[in-house]
PDB file of C-alpha atoms in Angstrom:
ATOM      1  CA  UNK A 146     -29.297  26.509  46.605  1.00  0.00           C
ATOM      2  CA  UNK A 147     -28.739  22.878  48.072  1.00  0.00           C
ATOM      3  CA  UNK A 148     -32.239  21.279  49.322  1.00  0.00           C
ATOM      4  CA  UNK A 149     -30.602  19.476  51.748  1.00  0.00           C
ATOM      5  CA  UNK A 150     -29.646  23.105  53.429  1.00  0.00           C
ATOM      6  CA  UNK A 151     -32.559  24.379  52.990  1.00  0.00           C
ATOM      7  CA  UNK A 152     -34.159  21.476  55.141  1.00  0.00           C
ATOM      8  CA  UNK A 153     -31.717  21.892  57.459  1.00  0.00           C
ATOM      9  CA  UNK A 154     -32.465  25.244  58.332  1.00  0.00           C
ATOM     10  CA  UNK A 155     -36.351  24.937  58.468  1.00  0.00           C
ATOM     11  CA  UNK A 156     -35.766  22.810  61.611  1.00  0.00           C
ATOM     12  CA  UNK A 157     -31.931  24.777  63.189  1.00  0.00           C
ATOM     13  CA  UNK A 158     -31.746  28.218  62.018  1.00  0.00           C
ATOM     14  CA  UNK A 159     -28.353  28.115  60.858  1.00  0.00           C
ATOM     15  CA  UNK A 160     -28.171  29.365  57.429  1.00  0.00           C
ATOM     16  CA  UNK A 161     -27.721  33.044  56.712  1.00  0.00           C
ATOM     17  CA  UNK A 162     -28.896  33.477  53.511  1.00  0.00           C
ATOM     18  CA  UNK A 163     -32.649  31.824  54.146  1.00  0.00           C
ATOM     19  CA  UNK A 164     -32.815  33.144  58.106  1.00  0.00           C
ATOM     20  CA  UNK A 165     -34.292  36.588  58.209  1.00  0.00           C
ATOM     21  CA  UNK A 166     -35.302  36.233  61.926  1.00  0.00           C
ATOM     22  CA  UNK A 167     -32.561  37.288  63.890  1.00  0.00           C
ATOM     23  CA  UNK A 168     -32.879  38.794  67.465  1.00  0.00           C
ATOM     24  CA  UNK A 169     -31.064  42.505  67.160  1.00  0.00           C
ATOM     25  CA  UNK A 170     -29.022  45.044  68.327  1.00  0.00           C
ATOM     26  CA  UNK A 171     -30.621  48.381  67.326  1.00  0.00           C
ATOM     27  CA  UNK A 172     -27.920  51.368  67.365  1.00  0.00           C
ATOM     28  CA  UNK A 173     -29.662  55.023  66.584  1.00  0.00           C
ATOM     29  CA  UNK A 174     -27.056  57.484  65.813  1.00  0.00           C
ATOM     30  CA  UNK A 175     -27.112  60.916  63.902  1.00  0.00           C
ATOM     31  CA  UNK A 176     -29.844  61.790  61.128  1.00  0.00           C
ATOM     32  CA  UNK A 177     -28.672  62.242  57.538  1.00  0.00           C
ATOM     33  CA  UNK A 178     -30.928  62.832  54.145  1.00  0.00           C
ATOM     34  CA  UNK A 179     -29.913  61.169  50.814  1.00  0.00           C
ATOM     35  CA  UNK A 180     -31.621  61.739  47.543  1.00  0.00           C
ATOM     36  CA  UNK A 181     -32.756  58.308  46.429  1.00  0.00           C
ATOM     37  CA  UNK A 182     -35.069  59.852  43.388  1.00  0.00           C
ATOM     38  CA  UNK A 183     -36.017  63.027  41.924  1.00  0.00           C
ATOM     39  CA  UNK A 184     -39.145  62.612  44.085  1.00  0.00           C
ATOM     40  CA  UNK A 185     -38.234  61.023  47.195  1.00  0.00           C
ATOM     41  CA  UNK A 186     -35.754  61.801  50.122  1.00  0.00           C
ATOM     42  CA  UNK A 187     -35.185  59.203  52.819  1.00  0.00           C
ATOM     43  CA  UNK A 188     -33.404  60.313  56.010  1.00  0.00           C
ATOM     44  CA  UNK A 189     -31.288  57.766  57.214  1.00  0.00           C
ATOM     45  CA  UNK A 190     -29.801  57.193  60.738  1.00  0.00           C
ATOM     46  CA  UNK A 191     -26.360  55.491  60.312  1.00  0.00           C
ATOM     47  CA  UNK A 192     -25.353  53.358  63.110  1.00  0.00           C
ATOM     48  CA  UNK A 193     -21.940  53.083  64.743  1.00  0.00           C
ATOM     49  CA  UNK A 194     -19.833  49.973  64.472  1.00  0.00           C
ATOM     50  CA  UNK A 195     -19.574  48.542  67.567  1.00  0.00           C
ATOM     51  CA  UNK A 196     -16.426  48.199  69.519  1.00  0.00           C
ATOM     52  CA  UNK A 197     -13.985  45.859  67.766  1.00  0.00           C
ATOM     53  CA  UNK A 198     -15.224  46.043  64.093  1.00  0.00           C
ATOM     54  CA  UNK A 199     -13.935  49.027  62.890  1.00  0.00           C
ATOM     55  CA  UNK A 200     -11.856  49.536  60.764  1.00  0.00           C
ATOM     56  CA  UNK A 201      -9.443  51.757  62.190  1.00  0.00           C
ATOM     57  CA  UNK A 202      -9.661  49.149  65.099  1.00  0.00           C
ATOM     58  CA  UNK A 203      -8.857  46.443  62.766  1.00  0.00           C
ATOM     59  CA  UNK A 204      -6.015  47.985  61.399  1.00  0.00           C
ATOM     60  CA  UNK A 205      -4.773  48.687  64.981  1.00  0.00           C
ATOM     61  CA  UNK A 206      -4.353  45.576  65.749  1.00  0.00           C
ATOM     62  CA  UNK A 207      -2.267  44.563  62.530  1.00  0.00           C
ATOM     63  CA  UNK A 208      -4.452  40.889  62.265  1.00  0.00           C
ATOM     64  CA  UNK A 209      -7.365  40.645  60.709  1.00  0.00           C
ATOM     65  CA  UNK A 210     -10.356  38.193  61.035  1.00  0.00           C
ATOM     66  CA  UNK A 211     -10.336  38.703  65.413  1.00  0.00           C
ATOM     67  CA  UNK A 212     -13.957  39.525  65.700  1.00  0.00           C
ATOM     68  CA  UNK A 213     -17.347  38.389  65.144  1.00  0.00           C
ATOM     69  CA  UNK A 214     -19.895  39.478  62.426  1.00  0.00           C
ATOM     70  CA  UNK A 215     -22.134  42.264  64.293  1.00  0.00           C
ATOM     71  CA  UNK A 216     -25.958  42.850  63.276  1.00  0.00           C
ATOM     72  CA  UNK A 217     -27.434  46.373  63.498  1.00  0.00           C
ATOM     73  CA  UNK A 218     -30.788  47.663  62.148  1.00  0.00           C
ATOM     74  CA  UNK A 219     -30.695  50.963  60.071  1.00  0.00           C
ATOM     75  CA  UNK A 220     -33.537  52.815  59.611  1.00  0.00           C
ATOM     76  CA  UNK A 221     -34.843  54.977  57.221  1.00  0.00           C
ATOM     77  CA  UNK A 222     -37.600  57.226  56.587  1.00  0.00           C
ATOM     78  CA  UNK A 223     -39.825  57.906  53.675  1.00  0.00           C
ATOM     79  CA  UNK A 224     -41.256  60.958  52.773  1.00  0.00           C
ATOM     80  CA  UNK A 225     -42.113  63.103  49.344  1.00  0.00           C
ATOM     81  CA  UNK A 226     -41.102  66.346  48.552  1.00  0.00           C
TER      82      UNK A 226
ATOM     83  CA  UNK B 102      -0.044  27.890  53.744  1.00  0.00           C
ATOM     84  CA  UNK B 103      -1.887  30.265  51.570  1.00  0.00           C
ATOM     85  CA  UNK B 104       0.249  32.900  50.024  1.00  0.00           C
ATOM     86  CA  UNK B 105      -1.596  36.055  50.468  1.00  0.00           C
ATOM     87  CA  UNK B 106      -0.913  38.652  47.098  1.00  0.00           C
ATOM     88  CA  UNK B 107      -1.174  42.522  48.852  1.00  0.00           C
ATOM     89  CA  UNK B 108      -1.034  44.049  45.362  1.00  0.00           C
ATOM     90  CA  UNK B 109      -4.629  45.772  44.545  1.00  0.00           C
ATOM     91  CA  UNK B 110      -5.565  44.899  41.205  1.00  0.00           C
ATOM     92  CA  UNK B 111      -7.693  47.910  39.427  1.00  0.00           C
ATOM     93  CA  UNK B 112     -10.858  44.827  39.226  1.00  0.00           C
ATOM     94  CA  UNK B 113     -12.403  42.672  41.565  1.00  0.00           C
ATOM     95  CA  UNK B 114     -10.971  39.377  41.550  1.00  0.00           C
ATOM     96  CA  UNK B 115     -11.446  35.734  42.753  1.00  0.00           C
ATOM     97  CA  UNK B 116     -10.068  35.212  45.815  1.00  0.00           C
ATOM     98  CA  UNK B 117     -10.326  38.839  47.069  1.00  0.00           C
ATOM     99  CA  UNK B 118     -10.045  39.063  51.120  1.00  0.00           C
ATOM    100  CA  UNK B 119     -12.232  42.125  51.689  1.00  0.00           C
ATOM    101  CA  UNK B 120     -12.679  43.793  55.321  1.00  0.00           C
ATOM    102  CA  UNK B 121     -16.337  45.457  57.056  1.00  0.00           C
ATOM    103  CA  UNK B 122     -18.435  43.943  54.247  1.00  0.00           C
ATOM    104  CA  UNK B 123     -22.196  44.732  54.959  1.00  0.00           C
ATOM    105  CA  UNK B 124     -24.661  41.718  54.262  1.00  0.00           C
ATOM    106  CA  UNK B 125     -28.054  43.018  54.079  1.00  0.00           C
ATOM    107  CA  UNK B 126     -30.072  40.376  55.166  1.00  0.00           C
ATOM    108  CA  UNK B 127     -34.020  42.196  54.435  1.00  0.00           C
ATOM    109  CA  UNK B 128     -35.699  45.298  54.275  1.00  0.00           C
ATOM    110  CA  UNK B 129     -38.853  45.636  56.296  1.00  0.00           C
ATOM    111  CA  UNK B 130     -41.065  48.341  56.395  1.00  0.00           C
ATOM    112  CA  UNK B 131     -42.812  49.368  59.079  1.00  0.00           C
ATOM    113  CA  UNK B 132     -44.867  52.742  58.740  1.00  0.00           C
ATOM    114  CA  UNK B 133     -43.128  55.339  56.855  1.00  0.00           C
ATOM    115  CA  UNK B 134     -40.540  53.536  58.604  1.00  0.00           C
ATOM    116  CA  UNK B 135     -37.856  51.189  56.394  1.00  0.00           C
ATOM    117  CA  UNK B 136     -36.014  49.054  58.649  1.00  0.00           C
ATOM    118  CA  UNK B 137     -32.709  47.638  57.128  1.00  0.00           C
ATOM    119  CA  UNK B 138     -31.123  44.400  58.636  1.00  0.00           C
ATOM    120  CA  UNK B 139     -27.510  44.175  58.350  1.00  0.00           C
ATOM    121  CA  UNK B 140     -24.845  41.859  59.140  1.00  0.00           C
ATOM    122  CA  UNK B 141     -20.947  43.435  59.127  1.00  0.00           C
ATOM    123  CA  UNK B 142     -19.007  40.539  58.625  1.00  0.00           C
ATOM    124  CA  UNK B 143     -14.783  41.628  59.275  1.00  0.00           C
ATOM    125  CA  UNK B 144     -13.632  39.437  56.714  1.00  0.00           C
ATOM    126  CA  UNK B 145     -15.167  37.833  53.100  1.00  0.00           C
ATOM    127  CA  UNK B 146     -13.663  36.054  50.615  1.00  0.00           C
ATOM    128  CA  UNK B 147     -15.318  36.419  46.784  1.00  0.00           C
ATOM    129  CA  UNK B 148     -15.927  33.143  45.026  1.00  0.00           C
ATOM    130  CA  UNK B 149     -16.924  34.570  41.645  1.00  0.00           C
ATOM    131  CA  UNK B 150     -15.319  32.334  38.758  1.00  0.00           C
ATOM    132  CA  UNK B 151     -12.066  35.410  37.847  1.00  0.00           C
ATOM    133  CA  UNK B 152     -12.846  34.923  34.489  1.00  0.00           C
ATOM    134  CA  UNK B 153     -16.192  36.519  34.353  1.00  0.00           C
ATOM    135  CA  UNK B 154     -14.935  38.888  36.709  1.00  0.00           C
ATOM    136  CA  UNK B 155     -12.313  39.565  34.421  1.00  0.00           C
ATOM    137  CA  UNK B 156     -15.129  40.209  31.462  1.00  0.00           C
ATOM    138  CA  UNK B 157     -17.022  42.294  33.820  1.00  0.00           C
ATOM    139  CA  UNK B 158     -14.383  44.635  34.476  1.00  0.00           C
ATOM    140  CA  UNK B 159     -14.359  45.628  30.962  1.00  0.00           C
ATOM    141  CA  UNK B 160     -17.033  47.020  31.417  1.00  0.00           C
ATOM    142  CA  UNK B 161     -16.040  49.737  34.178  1.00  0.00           C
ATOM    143  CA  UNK B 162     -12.019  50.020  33.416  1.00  0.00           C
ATOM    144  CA  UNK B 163     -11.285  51.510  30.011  1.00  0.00           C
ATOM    145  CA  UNK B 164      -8.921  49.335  27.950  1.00  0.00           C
ATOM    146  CA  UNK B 165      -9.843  50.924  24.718  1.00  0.00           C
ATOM    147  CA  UNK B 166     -11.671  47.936  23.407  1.00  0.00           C
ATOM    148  CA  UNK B 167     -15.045  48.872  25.111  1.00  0.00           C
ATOM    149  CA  UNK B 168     -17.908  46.130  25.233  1.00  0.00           C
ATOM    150  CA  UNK B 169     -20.721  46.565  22.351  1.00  0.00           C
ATOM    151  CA  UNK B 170     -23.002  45.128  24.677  1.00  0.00           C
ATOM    152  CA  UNK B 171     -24.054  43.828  28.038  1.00  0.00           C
ATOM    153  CA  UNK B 172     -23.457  40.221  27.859  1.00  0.00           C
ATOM    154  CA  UNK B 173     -20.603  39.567  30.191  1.00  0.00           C
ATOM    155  CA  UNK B 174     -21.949  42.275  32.365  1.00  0.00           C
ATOM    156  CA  UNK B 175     -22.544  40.636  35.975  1.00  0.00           C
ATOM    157  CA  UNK B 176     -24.893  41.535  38.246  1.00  0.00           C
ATOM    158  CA  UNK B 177     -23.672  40.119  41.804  1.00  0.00           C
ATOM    159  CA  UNK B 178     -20.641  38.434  43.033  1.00  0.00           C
ATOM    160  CA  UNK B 179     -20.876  35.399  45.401  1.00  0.00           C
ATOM    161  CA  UNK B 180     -18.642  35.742  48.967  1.00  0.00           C
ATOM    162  CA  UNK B 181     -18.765  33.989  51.603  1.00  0.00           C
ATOM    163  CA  UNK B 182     -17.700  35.334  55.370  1.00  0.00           C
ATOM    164  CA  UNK B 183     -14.415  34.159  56.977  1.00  0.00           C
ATOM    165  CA  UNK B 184     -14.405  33.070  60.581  1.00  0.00           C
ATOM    166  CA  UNK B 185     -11.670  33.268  63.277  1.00  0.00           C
ATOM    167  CA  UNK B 186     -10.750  29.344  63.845  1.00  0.00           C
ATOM    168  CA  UNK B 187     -10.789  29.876  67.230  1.00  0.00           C
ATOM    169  CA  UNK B 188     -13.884  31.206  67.495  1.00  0.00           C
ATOM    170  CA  UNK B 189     -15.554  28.722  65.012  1.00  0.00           C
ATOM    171  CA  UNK B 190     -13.676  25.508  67.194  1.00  0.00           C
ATOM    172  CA  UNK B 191     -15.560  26.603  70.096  1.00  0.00           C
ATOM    173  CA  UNK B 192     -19.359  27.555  67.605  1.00  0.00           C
ATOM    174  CA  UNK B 193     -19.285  30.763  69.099  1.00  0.00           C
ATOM    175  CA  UNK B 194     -18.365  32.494  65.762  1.00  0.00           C
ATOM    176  CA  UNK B 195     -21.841  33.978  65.564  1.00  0.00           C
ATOM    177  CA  UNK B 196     -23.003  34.483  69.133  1.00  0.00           C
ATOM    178  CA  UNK B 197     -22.491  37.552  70.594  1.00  0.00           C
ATOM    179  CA  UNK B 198     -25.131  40.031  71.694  1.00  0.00           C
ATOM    180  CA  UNK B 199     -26.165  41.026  67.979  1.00  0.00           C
ATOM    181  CA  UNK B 200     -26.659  37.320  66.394  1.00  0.00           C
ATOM    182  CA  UNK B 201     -27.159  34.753  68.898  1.00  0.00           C
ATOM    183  CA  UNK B 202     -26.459  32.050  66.923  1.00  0.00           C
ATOM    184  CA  UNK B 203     -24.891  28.873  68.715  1.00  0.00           C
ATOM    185  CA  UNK B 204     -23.042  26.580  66.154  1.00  0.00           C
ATOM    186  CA  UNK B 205     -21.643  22.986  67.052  1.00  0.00           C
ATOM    187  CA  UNK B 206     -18.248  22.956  68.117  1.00  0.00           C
ATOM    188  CA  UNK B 207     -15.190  20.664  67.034  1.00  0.00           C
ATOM    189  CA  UNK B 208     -12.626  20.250  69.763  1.00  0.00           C
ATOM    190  CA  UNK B 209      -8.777  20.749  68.620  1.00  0.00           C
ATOM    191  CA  UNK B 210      -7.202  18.439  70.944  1.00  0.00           C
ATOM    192  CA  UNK B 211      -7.845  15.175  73.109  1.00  0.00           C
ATOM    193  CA  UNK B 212      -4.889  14.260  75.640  1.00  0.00           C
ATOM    194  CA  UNK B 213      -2.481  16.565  74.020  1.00  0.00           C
ATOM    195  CA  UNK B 214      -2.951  15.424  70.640  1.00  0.00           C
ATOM    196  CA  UNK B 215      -4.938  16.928  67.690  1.00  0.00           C
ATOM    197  CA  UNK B 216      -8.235  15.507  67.547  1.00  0.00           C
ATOM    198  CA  UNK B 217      -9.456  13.307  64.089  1.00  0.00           C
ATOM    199  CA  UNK B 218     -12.128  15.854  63.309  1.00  0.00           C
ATOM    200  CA  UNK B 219      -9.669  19.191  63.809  1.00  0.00           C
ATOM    201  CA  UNK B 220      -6.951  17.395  61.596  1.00  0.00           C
ATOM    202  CA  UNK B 221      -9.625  16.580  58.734  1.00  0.00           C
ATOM    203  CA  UNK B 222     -10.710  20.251  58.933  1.00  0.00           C
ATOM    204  CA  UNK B 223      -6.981  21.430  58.769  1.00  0.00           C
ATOM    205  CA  UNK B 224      -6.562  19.027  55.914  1.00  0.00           C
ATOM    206  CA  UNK B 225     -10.055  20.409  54.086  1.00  0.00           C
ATOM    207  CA  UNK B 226     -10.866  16.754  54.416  1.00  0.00           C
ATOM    208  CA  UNK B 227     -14.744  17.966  56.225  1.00  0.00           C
ATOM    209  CA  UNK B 228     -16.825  19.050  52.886  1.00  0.00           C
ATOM    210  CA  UNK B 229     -18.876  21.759  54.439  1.00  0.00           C
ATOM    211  CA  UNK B 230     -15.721  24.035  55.610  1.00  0.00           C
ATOM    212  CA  UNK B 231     -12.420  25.439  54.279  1.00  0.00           C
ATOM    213  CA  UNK B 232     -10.047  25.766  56.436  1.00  0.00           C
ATOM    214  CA  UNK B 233      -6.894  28.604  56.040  1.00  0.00           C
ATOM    215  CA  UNK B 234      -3.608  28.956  57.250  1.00  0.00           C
ATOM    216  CA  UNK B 235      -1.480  31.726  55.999  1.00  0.00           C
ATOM    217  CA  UNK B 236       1.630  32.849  55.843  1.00  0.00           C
ATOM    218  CA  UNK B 237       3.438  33.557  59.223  1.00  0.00           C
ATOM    219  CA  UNK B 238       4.300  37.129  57.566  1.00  0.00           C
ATOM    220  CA  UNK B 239       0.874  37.721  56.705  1.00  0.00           C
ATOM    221  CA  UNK B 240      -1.182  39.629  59.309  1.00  0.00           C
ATOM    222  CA  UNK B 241      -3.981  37.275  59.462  1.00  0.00           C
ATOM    223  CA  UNK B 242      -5.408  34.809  61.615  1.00  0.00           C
ATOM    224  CA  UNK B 243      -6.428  31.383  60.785  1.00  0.00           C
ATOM    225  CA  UNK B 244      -9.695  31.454  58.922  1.00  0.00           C
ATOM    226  CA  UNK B 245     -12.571  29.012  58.519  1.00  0.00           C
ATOM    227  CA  UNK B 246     -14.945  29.043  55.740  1.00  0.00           C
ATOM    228  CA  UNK B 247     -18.454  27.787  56.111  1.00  0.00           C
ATOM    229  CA  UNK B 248     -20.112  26.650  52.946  1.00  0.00           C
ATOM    230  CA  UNK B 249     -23.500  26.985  54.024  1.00  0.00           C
ATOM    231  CA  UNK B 250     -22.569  31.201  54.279  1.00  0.00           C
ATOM    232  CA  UNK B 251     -22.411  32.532  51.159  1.00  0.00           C
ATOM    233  CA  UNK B 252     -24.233  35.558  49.781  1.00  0.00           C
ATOM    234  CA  UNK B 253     -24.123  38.006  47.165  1.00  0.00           C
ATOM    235  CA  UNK B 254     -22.915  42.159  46.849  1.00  0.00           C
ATOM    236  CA  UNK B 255     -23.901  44.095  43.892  1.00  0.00           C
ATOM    237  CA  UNK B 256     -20.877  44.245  41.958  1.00  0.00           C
ATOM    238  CA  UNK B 257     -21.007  48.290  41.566  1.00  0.00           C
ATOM    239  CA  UNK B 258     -21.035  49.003  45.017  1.00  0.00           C
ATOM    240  CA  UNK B 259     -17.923  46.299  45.767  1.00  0.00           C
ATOM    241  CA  UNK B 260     -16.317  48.214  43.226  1.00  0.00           C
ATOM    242  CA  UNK B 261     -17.288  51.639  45.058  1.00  0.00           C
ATOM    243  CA  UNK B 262     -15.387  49.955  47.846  1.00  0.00           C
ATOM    244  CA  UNK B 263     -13.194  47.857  46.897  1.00  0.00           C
ATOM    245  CA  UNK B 264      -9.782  49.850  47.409  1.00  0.00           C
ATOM    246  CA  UNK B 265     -10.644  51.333  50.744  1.00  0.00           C
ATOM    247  CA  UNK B 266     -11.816  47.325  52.085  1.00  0.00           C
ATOM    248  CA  UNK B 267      -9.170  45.189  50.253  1.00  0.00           C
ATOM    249  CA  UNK B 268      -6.694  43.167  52.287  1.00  0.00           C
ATOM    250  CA  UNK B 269      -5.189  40.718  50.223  1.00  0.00           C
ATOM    251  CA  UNK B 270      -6.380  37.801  47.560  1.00  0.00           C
ATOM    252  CA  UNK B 271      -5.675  34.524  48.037  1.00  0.00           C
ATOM    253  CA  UNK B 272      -2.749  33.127  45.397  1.00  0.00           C
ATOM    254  CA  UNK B 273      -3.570  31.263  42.553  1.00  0.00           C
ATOM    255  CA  UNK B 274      -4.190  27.569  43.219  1.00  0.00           C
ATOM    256  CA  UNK B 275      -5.461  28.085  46.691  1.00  0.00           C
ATOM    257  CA  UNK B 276      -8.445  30.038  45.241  1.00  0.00           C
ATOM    258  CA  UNK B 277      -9.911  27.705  42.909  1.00  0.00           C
ATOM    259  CA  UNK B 278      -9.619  24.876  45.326  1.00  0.00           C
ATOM    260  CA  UNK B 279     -11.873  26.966  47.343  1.00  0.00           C
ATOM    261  CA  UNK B 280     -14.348  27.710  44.788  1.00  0.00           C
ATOM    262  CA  UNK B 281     -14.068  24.275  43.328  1.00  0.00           C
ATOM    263  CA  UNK B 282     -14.859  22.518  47.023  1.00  0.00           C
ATOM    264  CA  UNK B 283     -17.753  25.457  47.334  1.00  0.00           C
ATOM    265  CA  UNK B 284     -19.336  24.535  43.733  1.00  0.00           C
ATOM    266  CA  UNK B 285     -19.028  20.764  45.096  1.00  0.00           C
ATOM    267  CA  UNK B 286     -20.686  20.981  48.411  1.00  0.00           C
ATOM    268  CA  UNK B 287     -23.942  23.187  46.575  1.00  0.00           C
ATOM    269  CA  UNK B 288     -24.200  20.459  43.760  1.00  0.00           C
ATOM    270  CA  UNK B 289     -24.272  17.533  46.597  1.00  0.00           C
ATOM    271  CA  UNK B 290     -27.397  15.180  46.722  1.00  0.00           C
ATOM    272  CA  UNK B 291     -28.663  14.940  50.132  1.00  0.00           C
ATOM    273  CA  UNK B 292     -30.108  11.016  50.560  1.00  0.00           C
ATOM    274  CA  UNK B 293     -32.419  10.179  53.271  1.00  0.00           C
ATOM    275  CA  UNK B 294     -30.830   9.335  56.460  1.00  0.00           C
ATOM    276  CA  UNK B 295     -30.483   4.924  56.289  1.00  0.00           C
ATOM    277  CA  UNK B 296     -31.903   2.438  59.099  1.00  0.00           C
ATOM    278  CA  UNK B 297     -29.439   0.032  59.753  1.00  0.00           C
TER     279      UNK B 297
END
């Protein structure tokens, strides 16, 4: 990666792939388990996409590329068998 | 005007406009508790060279000449998100109430005419962004690209994907002038700012 980005962004946030520090949207919808390994299940809560970046939404409209990037946080729980 | 090709090829390939692409930006844990950070961006273009994409995809369609090893197997491909213009004129491409992030803003017009700065981004004349104007039949906006955005998707789950999220690729030409201005701006040398 560029230094001269990576300056950049220590002083103006602006670069996605080095900023981690975002303020969020947290969506909590419905619980689901996946198998991850033989030993460990982690129940995930998937969020919804918010209004105007779904896909059926998208397609709807018949042009693409008419809303923003949206952030959610996922979470996901840990525990053994 | 970019020609867009609608035809889904059975691999990934350079130039690919996908749709709903999740960026996952960390994990954190907290507790039993894994928290994952995720940006949906509605469009990305992928900037991986289509010749090693071309390898890799030996590797999951059968041609009958299988691999005999793992070489040209890749483990990522680069994309970058694509912005509304309109949005990105006015730096409010990535504030809304999920990422508030306020970018500068390049006005289009000055007294009825096109501003110097909007016709060298329309012209691809402004290093850091590539600018895209398609085809009037093609159902898509004018895009912006922003070469400081660029991550990376594991190239098994894009593949997982791929037919459900594909929209078009860019036609030949047009893509490697993207990927070529993208390779240009990351290999730049940034000189300290002169004192005249």
């Amino acid at each position: 990666m560029n230094d001269d980005d990576l300056s950049s962004d220590y002083t103006k946030k602006e670069n996605i792939t080095a900023s981690l520090d975002l303020p969020v949207q947290e969506d909590l919808q419905t619980e689901k388990q996946v198998s991850i390994s033989p030993k460990t299940v982690i129940e995930s809560i998937e969020p919804e996409y918010i209004q105007g970046t779904s896909s059926t939404e998208t397609k709807d409209l018949k042009q693409y590329g008419l809303t923003r990037p949206k952030k959610v946080i996922r979470r996901a729980k840990f525990k053994n068998d | 005007m970019i020609k867009i090709d609608r035809v889904l090829s059975p691999r990934i390939q350079q130039g690919d406009i996908f749709r709903d692409i999740d960026f996952v930006q960390k994990l954190e844990t907290v507790g039993d508790e894994v928290l994952i950070h995720q940006i949906t961006f509605p469009l990305v273009i992928v900037l991986t060279q289509d010749c090693d994409l071309e390898q890799d995809s030996e590797y999951y369609i059968n041609t009958g000449d299988a691999p005999s090893d793992d070489d040209k197997k890749l483990l990522s491909v680069i994309i970058a998100p694509l912005y509304n213009e309109e949005l990105f004129l006015q730096g409010e491409h990535l504030n809304d109430e999920s990422i508030k992030y306020k970018m500068r803003s390049i006005k289009k017009k000055k007294k009825g005419n096109l501003t110097t700065e909007y016709r060298y981004l329309i012209e691809n004349g402004i290093p850091r962004y590539h600018h895209l104007k398609f085809d009037q039949n093609d159902p898509i906006v004018d895009l912006v690209i922003d070469f400081k955005h660029y991550f990376t998707l594991n190239i098994e789950e894009l593949m997982r994907i791929k037919d459900d999220r594909f929209v078009g690729k860019v036609s030949e030409l047009y893509r490697e002038s993207i990927s070529q201005r993208f390779a240009y701006f990351l290999s730049r040398i940034g000189l300290p700012n002169m004192q005249y």
